[in-house]
JSON list of C-alpha atoms in Angstrom, two decimals:
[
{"chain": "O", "resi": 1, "resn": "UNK", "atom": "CA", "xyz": [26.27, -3.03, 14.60]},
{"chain": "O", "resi": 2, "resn": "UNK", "atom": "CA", "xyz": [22.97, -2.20, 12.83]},
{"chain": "O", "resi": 3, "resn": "UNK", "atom": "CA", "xyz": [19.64, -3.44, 14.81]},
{"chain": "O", "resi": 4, "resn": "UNK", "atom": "CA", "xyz": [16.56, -4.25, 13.01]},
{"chain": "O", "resi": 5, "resn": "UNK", "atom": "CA", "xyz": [13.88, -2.29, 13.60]},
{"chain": "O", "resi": 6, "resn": "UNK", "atom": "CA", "xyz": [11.25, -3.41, 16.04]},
{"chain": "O", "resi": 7, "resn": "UNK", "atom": "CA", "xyz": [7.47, -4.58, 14.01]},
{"chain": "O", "resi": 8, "resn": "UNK", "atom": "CA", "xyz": [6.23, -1.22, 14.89]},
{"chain": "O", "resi": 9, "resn": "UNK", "atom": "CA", "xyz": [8.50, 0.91, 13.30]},
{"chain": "O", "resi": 10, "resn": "UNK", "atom": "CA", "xyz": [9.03, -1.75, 10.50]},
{"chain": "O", "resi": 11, "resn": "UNK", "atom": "CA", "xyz": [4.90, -1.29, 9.66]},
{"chain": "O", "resi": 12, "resn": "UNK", "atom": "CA", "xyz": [5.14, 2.31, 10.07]},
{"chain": "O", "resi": 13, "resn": "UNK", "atom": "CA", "xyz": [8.25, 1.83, 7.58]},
{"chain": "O", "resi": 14, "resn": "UNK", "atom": "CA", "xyz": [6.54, -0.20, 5.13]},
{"chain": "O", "resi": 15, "resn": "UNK", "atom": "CA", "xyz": [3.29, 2.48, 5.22]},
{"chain": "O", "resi": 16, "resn": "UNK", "atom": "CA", "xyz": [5.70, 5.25, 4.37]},
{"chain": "O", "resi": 17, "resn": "UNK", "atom": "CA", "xyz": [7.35, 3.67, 1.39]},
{"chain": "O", "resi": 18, "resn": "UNK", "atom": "CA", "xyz": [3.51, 2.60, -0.02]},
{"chain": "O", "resi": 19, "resn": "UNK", "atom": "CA", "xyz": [2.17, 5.51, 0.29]},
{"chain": "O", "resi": 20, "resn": "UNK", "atom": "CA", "xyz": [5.64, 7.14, -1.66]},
{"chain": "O", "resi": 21, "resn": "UNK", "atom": "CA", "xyz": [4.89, 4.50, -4.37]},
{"chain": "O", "resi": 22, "resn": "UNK", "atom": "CA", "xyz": [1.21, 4.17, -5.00]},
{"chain": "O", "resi": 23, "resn": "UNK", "atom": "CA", "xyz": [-0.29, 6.76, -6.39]},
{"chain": "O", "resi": 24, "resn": "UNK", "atom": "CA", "xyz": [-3.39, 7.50, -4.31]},
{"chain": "O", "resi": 25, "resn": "UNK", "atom": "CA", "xyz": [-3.94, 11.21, -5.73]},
{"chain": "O", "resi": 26, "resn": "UNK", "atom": "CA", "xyz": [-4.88, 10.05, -9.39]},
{"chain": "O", "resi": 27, "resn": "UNK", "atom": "CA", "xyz": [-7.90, 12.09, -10.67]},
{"chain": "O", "resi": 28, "resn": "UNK", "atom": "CA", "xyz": [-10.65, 9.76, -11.56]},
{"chain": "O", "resi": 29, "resn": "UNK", "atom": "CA", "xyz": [-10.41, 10.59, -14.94]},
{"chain": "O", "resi": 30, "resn": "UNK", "atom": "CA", "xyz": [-7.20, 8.93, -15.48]},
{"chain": "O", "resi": 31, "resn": "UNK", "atom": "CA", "xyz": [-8.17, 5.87, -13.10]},
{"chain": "O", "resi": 32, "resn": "UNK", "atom": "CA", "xyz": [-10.87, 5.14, -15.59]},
{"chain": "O", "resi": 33, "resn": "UNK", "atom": "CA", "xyz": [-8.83, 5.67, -19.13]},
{"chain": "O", "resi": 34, "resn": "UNK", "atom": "CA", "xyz": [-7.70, 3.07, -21.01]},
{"chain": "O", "resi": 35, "resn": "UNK", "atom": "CA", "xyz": [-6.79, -0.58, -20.40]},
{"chain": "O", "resi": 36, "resn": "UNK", "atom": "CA", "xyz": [-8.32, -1.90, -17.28]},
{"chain": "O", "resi": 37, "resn": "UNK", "atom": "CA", "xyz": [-6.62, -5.16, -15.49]},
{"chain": "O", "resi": 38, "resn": "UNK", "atom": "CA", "xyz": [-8.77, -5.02, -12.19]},
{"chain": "O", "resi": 39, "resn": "UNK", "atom": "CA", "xyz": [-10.59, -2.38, -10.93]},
{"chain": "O", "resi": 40, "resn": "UNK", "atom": "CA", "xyz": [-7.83, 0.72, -10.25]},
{"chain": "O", "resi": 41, "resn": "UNK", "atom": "CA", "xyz": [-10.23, 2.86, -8.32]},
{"chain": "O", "resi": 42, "resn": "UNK", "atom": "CA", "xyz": [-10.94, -0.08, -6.04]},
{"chain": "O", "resi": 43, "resn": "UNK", "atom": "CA", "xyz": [-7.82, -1.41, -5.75]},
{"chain": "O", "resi": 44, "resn": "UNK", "atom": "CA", "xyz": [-6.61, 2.24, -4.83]},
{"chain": "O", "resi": 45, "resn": "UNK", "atom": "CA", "xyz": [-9.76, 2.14, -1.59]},
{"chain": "O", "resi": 46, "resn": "UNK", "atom": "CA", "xyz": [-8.57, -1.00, -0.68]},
{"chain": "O", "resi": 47, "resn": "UNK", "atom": "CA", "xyz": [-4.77, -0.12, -0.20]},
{"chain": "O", "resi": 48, "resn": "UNK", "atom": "CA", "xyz": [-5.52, 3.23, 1.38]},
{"chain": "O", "resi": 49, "resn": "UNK", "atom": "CA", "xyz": [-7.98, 1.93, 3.98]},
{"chain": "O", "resi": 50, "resn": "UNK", "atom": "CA", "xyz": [-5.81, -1.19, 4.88]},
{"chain": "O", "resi": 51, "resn": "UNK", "atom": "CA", "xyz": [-2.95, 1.39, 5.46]},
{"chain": "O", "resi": 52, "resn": "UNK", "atom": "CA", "xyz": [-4.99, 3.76, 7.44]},
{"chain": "O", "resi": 53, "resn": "UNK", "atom": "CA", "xyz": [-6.50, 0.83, 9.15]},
{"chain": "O", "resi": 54, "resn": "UNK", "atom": "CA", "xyz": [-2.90, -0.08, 10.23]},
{"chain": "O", "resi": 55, "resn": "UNK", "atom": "CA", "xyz": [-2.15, 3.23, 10.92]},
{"chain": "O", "resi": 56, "resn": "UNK", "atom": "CA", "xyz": [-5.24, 3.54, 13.46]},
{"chain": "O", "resi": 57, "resn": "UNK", "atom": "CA", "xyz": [-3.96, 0.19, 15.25]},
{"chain": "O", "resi": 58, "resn": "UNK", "atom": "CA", "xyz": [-0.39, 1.18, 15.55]},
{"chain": "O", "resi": 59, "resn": "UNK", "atom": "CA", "xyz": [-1.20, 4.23, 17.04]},
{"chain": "O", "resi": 60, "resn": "UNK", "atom": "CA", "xyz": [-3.27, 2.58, 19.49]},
{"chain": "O", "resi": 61, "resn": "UNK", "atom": "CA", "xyz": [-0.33, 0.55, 20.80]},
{"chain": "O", "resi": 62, "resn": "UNK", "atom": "CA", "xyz": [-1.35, -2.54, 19.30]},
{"chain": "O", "resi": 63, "resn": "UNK", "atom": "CA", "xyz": [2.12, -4.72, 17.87]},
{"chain": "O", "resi": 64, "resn": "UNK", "atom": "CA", "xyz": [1.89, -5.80, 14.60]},
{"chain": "O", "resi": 65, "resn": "UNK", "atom": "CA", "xyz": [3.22, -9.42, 13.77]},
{"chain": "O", "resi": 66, "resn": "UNK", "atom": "CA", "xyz": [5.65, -10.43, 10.85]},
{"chain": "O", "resi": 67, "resn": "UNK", "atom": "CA", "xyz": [2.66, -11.96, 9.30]},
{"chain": "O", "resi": 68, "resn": "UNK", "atom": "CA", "xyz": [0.88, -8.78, 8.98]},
{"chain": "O", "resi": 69, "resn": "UNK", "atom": "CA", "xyz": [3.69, -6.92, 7.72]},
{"chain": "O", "resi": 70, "resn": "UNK", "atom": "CA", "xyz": [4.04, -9.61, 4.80]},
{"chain": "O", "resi": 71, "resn": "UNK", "atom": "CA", "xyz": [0.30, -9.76, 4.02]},
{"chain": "O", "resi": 72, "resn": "UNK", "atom": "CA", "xyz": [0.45, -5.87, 3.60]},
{"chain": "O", "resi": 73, "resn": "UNK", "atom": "CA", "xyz": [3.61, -5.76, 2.17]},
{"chain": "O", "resi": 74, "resn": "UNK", "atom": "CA", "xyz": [2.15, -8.60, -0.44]},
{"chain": "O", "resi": 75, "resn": "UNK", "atom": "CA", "xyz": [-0.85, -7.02, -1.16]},
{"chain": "O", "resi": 76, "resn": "UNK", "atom": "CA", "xyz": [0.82, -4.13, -2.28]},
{"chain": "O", "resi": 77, "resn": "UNK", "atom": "CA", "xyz": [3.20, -5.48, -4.31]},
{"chain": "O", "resi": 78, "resn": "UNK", "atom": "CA", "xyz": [0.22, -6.99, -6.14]},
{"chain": "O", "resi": 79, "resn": "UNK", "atom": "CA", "xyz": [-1.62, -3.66, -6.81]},
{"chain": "O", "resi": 80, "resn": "UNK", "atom": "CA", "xyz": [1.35, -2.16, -7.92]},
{"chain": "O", "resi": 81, "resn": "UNK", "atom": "CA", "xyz": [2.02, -4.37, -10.45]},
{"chain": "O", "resi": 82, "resn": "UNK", "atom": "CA", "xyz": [-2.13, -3.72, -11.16]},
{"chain": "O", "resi": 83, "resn": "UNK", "atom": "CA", "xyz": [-1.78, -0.10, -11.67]},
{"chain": "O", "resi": 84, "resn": "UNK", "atom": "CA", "xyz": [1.56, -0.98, -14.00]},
{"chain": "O", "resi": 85, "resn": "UNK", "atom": "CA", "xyz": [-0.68, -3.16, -16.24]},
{"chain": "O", "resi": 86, "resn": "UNK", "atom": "CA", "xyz": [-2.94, -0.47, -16.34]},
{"chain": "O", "resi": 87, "resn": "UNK", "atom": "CA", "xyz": [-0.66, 2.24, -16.94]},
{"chain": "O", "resi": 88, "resn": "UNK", "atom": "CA", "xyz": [-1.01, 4.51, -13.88]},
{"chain": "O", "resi": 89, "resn": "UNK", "atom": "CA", "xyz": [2.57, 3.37, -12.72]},
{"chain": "O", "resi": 90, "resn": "UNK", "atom": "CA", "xyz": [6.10, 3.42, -14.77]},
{"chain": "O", "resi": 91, "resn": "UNK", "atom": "CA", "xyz": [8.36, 1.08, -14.00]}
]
């Protein structure tokens, strides 16, 4: 029988498979070139410091709840689809 994983290893889970997504090593050039639906280079510093900021807390034994594992896992599903619009990500 396959357990789910407990929140900790589910956030750690969901930070993994972000960071494999999102792009966070585009040169600025490119972040800036072209169409622009929100602010790429921003979006991009938000993500990174809510993950490390995650990473940080997890690390110091805090327990993440379901509700923050949505809230991240929403909020990065919305910048993907961001840096899609703006051509940074293929789908």
């Amino acid at each position: 029988m396959i357990t789910k994983p407990d929140t900790q290893t589910a956030m750690r889970n969901l930070i993994a498979d972000i960071r494999s997504a999102i792009p966070f090593d585009t040169p600025q050039e490119k972040l800036c070139n072209g169409p622009c639906t929100g602010c790429a280079k921003k979006l991009l510093d938000y993500l990174d410091m809510e993950l490390e900021e995650k990473e940080t807390s997890i690390n110091a034994g805090q327990i993440p709840g379901l509700g923050e594992l949505n809230r991240l896992k929403k909020s990065a599903v919305k910048i993907h689809a961001a840096l899609i619009k703006n051509g940074l990500i293929r789908e």
